[in-house]
CSV table of C-alpha atoms in Angstrom, one decimal:
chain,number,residue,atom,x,y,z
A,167,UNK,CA,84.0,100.4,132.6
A,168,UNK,CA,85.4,102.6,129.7
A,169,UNK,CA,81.1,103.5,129.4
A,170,UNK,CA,80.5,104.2,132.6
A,171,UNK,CA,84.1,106.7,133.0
A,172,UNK,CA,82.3,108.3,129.7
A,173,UNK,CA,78.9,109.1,131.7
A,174,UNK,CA,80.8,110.6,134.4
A,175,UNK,CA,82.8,113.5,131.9
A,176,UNK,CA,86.2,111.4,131.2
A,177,UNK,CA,87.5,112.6,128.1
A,178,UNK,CA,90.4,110.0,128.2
A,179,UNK,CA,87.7,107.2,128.7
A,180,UNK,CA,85.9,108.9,125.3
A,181,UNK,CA,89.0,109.1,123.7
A,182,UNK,CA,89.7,105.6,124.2
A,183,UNK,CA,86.2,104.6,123.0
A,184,UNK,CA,86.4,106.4,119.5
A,185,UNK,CA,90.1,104.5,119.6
A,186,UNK,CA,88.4,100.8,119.6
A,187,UNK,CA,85.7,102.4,116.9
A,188,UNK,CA,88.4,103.4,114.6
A,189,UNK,CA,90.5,100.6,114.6
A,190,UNK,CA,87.6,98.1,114.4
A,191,UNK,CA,88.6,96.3,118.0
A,192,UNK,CA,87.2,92.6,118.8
A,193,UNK,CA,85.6,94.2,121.8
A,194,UNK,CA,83.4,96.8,119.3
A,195,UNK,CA,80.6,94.6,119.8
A,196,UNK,CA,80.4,94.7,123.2
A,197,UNK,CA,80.8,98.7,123.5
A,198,UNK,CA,78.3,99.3,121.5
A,199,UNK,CA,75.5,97.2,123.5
A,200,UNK,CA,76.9,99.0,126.5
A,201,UNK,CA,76.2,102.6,124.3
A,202,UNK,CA,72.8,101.1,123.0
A,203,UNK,CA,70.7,102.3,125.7
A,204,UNK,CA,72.0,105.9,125.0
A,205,UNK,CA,70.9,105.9,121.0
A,206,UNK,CA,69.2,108.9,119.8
A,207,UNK,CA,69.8,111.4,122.8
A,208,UNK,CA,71.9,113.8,120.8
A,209,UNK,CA,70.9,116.5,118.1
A,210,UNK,CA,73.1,115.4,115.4
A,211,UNK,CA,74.2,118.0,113.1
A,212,UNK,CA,76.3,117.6,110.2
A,213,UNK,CA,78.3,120.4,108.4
A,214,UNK,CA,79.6,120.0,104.5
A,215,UNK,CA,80.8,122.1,101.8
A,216,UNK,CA,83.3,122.9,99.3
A,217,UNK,CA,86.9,123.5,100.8
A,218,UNK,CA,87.8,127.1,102.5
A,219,UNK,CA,84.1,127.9,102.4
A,220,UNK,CA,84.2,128.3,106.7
A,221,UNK,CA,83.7,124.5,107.8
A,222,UNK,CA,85.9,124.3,110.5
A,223,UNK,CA,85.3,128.4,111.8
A,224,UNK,CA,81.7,128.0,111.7
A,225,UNK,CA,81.7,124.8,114.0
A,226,UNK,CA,83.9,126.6,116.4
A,227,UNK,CA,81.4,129.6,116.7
A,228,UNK,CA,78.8,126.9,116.6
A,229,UNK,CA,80.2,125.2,119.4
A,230,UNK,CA,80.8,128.7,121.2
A,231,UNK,CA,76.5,129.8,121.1
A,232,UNK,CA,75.7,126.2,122.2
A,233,UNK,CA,77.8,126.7,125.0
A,234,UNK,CA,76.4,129.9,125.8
A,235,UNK,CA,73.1,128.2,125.6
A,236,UNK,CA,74.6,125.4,128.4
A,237,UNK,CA,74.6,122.8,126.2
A,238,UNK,CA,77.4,119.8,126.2
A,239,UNK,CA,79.4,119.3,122.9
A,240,UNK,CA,80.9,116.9,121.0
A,241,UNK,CA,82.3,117.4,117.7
A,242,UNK,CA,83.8,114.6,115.3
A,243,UNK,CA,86.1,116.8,112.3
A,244,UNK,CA,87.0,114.3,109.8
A,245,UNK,CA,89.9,115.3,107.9
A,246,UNK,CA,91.2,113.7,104.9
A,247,UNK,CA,93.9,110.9,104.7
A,248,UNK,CA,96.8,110.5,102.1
A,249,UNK,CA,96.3,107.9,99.6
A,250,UNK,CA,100.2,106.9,99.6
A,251,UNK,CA,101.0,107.1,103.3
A,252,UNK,CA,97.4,107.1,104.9
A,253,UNK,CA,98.3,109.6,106.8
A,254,UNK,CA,96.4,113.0,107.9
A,255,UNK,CA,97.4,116.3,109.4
A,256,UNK,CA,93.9,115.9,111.7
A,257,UNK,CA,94.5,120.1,111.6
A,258,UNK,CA,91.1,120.7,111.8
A,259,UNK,CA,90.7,120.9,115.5
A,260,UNK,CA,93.4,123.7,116.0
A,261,UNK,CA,91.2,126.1,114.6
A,262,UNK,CA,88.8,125.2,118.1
A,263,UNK,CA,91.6,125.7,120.9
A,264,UNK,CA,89.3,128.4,122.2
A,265,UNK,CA,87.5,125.3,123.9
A,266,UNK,CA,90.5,123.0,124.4
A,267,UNK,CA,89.9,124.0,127.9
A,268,UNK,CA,86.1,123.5,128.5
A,269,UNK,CA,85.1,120.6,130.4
A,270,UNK,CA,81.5,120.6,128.4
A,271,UNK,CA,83.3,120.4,124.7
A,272,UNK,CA,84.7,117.3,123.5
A,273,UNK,CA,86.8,117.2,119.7
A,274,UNK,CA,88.0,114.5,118.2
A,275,UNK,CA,89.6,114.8,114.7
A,276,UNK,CA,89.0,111.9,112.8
A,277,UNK,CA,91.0,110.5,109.5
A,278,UNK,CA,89.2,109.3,106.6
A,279,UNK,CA,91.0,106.8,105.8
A,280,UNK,CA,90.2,106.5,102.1
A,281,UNK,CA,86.5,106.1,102.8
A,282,UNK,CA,84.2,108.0,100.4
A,283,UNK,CA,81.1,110.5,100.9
A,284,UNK,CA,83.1,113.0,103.2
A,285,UNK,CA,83.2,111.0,106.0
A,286,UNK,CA,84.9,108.4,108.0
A,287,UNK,CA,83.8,104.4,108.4
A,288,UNK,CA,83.5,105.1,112.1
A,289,UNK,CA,82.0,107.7,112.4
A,290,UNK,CA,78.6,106.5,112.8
A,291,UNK,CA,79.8,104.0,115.8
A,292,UNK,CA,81.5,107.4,117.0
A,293,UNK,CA,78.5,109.8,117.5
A,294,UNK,CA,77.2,106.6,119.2
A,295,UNK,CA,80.0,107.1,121.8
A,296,UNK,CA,79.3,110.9,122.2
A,297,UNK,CA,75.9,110.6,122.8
A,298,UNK,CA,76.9,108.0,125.4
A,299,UNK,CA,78.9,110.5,127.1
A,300,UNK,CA,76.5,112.9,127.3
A,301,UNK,CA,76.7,115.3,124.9
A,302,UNK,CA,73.5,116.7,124.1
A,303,UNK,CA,74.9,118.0,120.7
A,304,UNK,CA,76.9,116.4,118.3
A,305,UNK,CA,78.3,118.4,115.4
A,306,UNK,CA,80.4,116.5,112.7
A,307,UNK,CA,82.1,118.4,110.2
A,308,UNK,CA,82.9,116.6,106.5
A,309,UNK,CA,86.2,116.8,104.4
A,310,UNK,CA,85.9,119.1,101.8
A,311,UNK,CA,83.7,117.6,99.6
A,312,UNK,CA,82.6,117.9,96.0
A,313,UNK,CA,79.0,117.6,94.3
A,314,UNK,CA,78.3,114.3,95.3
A,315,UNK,CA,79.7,113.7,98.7
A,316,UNK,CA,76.5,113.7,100.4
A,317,UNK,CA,76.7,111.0,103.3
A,318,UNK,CA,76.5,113.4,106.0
A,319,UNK,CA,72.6,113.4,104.8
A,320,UNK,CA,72.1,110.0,106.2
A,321,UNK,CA,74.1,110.5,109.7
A,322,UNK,CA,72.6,113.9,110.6
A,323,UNK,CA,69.5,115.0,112.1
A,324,UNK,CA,69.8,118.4,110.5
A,325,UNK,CA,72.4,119.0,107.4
A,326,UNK,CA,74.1,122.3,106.9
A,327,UNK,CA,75.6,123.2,103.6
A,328,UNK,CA,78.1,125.5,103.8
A,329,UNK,CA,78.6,128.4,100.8
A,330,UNK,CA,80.7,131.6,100.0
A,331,UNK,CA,80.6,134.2,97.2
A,332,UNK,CA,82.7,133.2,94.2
A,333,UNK,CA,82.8,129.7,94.2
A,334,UNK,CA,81.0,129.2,91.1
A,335,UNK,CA,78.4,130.7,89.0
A,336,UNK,CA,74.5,130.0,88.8
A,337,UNK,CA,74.9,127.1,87.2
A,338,UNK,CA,76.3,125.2,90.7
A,339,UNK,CA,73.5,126.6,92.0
A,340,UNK,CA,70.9,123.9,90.2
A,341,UNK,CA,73.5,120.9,90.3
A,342,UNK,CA,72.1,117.8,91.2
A,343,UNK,CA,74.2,116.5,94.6
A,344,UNK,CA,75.3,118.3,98.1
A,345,UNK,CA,73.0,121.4,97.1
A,346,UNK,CA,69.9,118.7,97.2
A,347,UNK,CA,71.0,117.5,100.7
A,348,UNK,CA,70.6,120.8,102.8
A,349,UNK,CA,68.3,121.7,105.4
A,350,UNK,CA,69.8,124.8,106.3
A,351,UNK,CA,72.4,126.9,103.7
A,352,UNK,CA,74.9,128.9,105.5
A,353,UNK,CA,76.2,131.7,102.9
A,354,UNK,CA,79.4,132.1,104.8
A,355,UNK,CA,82.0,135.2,104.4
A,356,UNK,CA,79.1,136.9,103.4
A,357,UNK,CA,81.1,140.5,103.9
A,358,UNK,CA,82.6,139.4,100.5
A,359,UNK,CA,81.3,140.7,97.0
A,360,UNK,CA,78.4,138.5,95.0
A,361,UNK,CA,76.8,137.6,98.7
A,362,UNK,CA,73.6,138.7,97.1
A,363,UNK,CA,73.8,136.8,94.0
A,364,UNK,CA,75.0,133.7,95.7
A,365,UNK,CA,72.1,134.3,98.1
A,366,UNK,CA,69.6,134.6,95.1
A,367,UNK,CA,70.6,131.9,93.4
A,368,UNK,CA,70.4,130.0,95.9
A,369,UNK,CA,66.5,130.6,96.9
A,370,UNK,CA,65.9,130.1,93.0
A,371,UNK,CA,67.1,127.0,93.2
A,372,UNK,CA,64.8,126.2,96.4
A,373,UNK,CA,62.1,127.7,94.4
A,374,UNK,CA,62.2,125.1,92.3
A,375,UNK,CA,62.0,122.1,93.9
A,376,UNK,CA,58.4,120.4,94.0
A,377,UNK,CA,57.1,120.4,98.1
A,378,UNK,CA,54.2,119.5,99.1
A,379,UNK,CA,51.9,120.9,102.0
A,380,UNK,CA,54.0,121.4,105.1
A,381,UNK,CA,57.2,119.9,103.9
A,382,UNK,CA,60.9,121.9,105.1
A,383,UNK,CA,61.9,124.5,103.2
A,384,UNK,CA,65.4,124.8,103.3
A,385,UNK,CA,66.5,128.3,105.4
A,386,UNK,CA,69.2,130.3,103.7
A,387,UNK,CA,71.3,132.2,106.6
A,388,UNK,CA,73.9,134.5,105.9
A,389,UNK,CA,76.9,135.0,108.2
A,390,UNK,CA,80.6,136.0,108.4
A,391,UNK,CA,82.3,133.0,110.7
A,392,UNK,CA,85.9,134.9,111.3
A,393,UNK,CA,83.6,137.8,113.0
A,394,UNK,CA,81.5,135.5,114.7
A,395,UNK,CA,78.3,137.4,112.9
A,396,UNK,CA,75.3,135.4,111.8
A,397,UNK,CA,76.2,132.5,113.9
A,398,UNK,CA,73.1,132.8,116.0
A,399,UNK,CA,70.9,133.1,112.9
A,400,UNK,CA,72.5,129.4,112.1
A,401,UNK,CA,71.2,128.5,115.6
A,402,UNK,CA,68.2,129.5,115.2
A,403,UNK,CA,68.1,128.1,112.0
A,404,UNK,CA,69.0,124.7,113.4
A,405,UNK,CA,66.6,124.7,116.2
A,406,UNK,CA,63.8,125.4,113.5
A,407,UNK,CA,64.3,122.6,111.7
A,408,UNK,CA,64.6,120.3,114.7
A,409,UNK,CA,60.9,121.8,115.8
A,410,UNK,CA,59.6,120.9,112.5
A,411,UNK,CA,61.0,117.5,112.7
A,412,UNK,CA,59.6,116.3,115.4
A,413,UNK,CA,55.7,117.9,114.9
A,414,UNK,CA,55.8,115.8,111.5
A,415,UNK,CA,57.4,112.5,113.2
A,416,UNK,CA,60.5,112.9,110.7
A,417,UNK,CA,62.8,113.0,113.4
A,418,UNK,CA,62.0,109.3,114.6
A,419,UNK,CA,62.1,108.1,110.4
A,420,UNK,CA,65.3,110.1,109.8
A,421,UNK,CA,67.1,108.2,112.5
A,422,UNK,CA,65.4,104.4,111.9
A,423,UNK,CA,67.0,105.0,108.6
A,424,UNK,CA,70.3,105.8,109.9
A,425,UNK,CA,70.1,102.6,111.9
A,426,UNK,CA,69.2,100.6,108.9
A,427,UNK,CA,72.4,102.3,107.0
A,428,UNK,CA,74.4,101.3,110.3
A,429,UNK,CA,73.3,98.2,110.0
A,430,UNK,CA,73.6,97.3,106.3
A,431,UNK,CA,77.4,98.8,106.1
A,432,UNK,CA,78.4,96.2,109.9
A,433,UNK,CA,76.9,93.2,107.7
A,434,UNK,CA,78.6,94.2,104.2
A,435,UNK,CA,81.6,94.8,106.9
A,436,UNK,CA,81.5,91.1,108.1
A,437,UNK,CA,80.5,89.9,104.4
A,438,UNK,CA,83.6,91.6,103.0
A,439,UNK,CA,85.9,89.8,105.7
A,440,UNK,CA,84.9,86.7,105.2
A,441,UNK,CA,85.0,87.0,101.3
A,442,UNK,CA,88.8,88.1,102.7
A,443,UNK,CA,89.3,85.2,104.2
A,444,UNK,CA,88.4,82.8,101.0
A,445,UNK,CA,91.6,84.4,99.4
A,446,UNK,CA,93.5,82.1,101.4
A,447,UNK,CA,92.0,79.2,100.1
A,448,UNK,CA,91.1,78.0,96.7
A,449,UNK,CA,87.1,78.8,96.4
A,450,UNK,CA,88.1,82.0,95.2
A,451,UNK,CA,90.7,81.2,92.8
A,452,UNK,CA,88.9,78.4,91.2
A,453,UNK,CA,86.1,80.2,90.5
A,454,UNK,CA,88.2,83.3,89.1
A,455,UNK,CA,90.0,80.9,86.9
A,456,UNK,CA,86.7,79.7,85.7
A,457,UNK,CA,85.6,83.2,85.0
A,458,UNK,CA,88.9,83.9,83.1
A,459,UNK,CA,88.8,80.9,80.7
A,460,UNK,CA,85.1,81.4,80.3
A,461,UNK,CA,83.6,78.2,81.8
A,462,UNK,CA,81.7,80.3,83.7
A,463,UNK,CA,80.6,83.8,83.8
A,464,UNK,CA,80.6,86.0,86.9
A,465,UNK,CA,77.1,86.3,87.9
A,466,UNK,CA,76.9,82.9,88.1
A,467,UNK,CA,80.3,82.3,90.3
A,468,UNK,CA,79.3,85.2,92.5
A,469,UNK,CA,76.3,83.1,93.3
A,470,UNK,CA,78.6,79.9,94.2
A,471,UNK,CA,80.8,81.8,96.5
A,472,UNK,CA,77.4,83.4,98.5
A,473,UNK,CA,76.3,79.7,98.4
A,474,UNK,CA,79.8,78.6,100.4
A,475,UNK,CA,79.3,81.8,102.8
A,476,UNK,CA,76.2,80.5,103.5
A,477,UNK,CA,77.2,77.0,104.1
C-alpha cells in the first residue's frame, strides 16, 4: 500500500518508506520486493567534497535546472551524526526551501549514524524508494568528507567532486582518494582568487592518469553556486557522462556492481546479527577465553564460530 501511495506522488507515503529503511523494520524485506520492479529507473547522481566547498547550494541549483528541464527529483542529504548523542542537526535541507513547495521535488535529510565513507547505511535501500516513487533523478549529497571517503563512487551513476580555491595546494591535487573517484569536477565559488590554479592543477592531475581508447575523461566545470552561474555547465556535464555510459554498456556494469555491494553489506548485516546473538550464549565466550589463555588462536576460533552459524 505504502508503494503504491508512493507511485501516485505521496510524499508522506515516501517519507514513511525511508522511515522503515532507516530503522531496519521487519517488514524491510517485503518493501523492497514491492520497489524491485522499479530498480534502475533513476539517474543517480552523487555529490562529495571537502566541507563549505558548495555541497548543499550546488544541489539546490541542481535541483532548480532539472526542474526547469521537467524532470522529477529526489534528493537524499546525509548529514553527520554526533558520536556521544547520535544526534544530527539534518540542516542540510534548509538551504533547498526554495522547493519545499514543489510537488515534483522530494528531500529527505538523512543521519549518518556513525557509518563511514560519507554516507548513510540506508541509503542505498533509500534511492531504491525514490526511484519507486518516481523520480527520474536522484541526487544524494555526502557529509563532508575527507580523502578517502569515497563510497558515493559505488552508489552513483555519475560522481561529482566538488572544489573551491584555497583549500589546499597542488599537492591535494595528486592525492590518492576522492580526487580518483570523479567523473565530473565542479570548481565551485570560482569568483574567488586561485580559480585558475585550482582549475590547472586539477586537469594536470587528469593528465596523468593512464586511459585507454575511448575511456571518460573526467570534465572540469567551473561555477559560482550562490549566483546560480555555471550550474548549467554541471548539467551538461552530467548528461555527458550519462551519454557515454550507456554507448560503452558501463551504465548496466556500474549498477550490477552496486547491486552486488547491496547485497554483500544485507548478508554481512544478517551475519553480524546473528554473531550478536551468540553473545548471549557461551560459544562466544568460550572461544574468547580460549583465545585469551592461548589454547587457541583466533583464526582458528573464528573458523569454529562460522562452523556453528552454519550449523
Amino acid at each position: 500500500m505504502l508503494v503504491r501511495r508512493a507511485r501516485e506522488g505521496d510524499p508522506r507515503a515516501v517519507a514513511r518508506l525511508i522511515t522503515l529503511v532507516e530503522s531496519g523494520d521487519a517488514v524491510l524485506p517485503q518493501v523492497a520486493a514491492a520497489l524491485a520492479p522499479y530498480a534502475g529507473q533513476a539517474q543517480v547522481v552523487g555529490l562529495t567534497g571537502s566541507p563549505g566547498v558548495g555541497k548543499s547550494t550546488t544541489t539546490n541549483e541542481l535541483v532548480r535546472a532539472l526542474r526547469a528541464a521537467g524532470r522529477r527529483v529526489g534528493v537524499l542529504a546525509i548529514d553527520p551524526s554526533s558520536p556521544f548523542t547520535g544526534g544530527a542537526i539534518l540542516g542540510d535541507r534548509v538551504r533547498m526551501q526554495d522547493h519545499a513547495t514543489d510537488p515534483g521535488v522530494y528531500i529527505r535529510s538523512m543521519s549518518s549514524r556513525g557509518h563511514l565513507g560519507g554516507l548513510s547505511a540506508a541509503t542505498p535501500q533509500a534511492v531504491r524508494v525514490l526511484e519507486g516513487a518516481g523520480c527520474d533523478v536522484v541526487l544524494v549529497e555526502t557529509v563532508g568528507v575527507g580523502q578517502a571517503e569515497v563510497e558515493v563512487a559505488s552508489l552513483a551513476d555519475t560522481t561529482l567532486v566538488l572544489l573551491a580555491p584555497g583549500m589546499g595546494d597542488a599537492i591535494q591535487a595528486v592525492k590518492a582518494g576522492i580526487l580518483e573517484i570523479a567523473d565530473v569536477f565542479v570548481v565551485n565559488k570560482a569568483d574567488r582568487d586561485g580559480v585558475d590554479a585550482t582549475v590547472r592543477d586539477i586537469q594536470g592531475m587528469i593528465a596523468l592518469g593512464e586511459r585507454g581508447p575511448g575511456e571518460w575523461r573526467p570534465q572540469v566545470v567551473r561555477s559560482v553556486a550562490a549566483r546560480g552561474e555555471g550550474i548549467d555547465d554541471v548539467a551538461a556535464a552530467i548528461d555527458k557522462h550519462r551519454a557515454w555510459l550507456e554507448q560503452h554498456d558501463q551504465l548496466r556494469l556500474r549498477r550490477e556492481k552496486r547491486a552486488a555491494a547491496e547485497i554483500e553489506a544485507i548478508a554481512l548485516g544478517a551475519l553480524r546479527a546473528r554473531i550478536g546473538s551468540l553473545r548471549d550464549g557461551t560459544q562466544l565466550s568460550t572461544l574468547a577465553a580460549k583465545v585469551a589463555e592461548g589454547a587457541l588462536d583466533p583464526y582458528a576460533a573464528a573458523d569454529e564460530l562460522l562452523a556453528q552459524l552454519s550449523s
